[in-house]
mmCIF file of the C-alpha atoms, coordinates in Angstrom:
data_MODEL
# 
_entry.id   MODEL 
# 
loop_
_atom_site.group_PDB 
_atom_site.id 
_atom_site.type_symbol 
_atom_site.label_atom_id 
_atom_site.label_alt_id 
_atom_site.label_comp_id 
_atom_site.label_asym_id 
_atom_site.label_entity_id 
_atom_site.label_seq_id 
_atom_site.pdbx_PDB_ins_code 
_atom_site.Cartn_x 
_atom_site.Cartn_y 
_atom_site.Cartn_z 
_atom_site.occupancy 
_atom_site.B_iso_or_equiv 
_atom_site.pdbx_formal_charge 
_atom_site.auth_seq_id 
_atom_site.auth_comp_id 
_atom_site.auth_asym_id 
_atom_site.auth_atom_id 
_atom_site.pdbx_PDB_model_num 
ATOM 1  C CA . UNK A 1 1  ? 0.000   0.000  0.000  1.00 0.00 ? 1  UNK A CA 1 
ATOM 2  C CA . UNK A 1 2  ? 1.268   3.393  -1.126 1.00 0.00 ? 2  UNK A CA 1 
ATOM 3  C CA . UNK A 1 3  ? 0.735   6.572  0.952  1.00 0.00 ? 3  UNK A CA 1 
ATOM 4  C CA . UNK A 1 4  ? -2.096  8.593  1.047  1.00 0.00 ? 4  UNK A CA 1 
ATOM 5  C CA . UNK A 1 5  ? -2.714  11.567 -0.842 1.00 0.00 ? 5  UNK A CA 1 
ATOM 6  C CA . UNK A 1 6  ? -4.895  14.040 -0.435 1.00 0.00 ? 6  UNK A CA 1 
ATOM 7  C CA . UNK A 1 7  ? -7.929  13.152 -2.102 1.00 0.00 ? 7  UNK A CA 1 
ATOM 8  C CA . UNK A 1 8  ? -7.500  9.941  -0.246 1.00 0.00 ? 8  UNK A CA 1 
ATOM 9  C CA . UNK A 1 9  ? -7.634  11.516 2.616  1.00 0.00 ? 9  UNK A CA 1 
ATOM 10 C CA . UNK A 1 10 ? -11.127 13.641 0.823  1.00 0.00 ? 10 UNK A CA 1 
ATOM 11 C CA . UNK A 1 11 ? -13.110 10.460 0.113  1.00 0.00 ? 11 UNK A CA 1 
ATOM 12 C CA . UNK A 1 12 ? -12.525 8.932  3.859  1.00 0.00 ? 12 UNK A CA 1 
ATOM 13 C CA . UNK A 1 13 ? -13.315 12.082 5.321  1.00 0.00 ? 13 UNK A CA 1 
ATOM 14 C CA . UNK A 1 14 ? -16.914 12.692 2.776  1.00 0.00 ? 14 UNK A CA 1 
ATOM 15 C CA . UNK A 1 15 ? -17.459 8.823  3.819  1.00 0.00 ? 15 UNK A CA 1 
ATOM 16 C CA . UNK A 1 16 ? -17.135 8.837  7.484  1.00 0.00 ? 16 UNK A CA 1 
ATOM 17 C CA . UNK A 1 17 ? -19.731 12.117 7.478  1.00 0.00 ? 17 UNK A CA 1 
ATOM 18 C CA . UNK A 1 18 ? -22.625 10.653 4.989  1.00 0.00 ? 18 UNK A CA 1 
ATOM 19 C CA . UNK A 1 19 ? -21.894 7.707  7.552  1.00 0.00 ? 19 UNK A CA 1 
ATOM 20 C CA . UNK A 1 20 ? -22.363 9.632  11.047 1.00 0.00 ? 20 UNK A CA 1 
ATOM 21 C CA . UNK A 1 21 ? -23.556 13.216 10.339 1.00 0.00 ? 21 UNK A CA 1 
ATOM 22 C CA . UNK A 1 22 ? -21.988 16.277 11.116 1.00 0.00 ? 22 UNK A CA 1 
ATOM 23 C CA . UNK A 1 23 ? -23.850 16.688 14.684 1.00 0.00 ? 23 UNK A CA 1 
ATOM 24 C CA . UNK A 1 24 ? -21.814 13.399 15.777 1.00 0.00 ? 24 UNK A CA 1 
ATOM 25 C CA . UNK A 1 25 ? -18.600 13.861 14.421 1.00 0.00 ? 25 UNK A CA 1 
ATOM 26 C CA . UNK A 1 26 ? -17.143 15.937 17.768 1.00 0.00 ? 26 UNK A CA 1 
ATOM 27 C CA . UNK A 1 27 ? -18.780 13.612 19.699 1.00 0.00 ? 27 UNK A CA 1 
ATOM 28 C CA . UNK A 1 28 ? -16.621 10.792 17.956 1.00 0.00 ? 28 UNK A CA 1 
ATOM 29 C CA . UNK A 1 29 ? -13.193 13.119 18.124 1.00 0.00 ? 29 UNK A CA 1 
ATOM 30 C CA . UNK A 1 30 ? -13.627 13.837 21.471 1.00 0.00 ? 30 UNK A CA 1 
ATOM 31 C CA . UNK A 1 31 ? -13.828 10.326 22.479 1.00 0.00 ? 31 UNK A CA 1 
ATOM 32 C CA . UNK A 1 32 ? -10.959 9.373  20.226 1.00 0.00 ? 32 UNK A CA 1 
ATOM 33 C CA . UNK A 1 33 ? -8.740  12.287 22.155 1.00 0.00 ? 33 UNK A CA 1 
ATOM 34 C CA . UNK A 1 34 ? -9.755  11.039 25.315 1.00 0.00 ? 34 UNK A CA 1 
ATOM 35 C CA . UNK A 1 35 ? -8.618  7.220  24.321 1.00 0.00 ? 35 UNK A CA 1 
ATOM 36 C CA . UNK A 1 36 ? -5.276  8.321  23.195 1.00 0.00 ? 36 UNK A CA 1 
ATOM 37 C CA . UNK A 1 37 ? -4.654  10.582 26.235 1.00 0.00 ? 37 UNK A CA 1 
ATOM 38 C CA . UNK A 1 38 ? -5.308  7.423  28.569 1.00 0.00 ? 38 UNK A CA 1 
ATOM 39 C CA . UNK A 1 39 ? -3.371  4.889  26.274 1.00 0.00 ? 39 UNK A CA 1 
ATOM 40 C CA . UNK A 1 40 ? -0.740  7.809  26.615 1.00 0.00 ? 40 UNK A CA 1 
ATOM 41 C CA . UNK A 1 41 ? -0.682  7.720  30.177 1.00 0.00 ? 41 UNK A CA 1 
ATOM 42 C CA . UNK A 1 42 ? -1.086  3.754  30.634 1.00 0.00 ? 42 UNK A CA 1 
ATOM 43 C CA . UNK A 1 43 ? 2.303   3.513  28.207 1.00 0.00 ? 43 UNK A CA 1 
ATOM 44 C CA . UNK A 1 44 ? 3.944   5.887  30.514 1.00 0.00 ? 44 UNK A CA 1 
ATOM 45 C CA . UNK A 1 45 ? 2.742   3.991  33.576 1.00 0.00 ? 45 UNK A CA 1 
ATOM 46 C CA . UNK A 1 46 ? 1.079   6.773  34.892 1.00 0.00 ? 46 UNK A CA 1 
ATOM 47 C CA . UNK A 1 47 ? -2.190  6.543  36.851 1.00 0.00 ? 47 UNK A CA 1 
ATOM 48 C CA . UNK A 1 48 ? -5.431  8.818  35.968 1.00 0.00 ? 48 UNK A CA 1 
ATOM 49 C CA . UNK A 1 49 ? -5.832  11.702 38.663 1.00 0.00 ? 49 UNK A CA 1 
ATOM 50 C CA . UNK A 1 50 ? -9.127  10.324 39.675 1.00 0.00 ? 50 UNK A CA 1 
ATOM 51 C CA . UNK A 1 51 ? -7.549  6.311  40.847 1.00 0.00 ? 51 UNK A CA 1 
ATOM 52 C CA . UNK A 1 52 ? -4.771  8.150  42.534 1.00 0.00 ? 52 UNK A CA 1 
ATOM 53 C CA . UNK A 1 53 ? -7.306  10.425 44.859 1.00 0.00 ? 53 UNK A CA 1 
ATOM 54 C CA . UNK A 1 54 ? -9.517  7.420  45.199 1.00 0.00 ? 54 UNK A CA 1 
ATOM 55 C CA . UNK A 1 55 ? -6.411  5.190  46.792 1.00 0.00 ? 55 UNK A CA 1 
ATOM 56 C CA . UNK A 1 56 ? -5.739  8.158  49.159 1.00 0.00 ? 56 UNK A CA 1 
ATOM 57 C CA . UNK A 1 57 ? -9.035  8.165  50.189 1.00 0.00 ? 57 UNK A CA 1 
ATOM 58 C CA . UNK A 1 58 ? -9.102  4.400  51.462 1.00 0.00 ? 58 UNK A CA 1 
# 
């Protein structure tokens, strides 16, 4: 498989909007941001702020 070029790029991008709309396409990005922030963090080892106050708390 080659790279992609830009109107590659065009024809996923018209696809994935005829396939969810434009009203859930932040919905989806926002969720994808949040998944890559906590793979991030469980590569680096770290824990999420919320376990860490949780295990103080017990």
């Amino acid at each position: 498989m080659g790279k992609f070029g830009v109107t590659e790029i065009l024809m996923i991008l018209a696809v994935v909007l005829l396939l969810f709309g434009g009203k859930k396409i932040p919905e989806l990005m926002k969720g994808l941001g949040s998944g890559i922030k906590e793979f991030k963090n469980a590569a680096k080892g770290d824990e999420p702020a919320d376990s860490k106050k949780e295990e103080t708390k017990e």
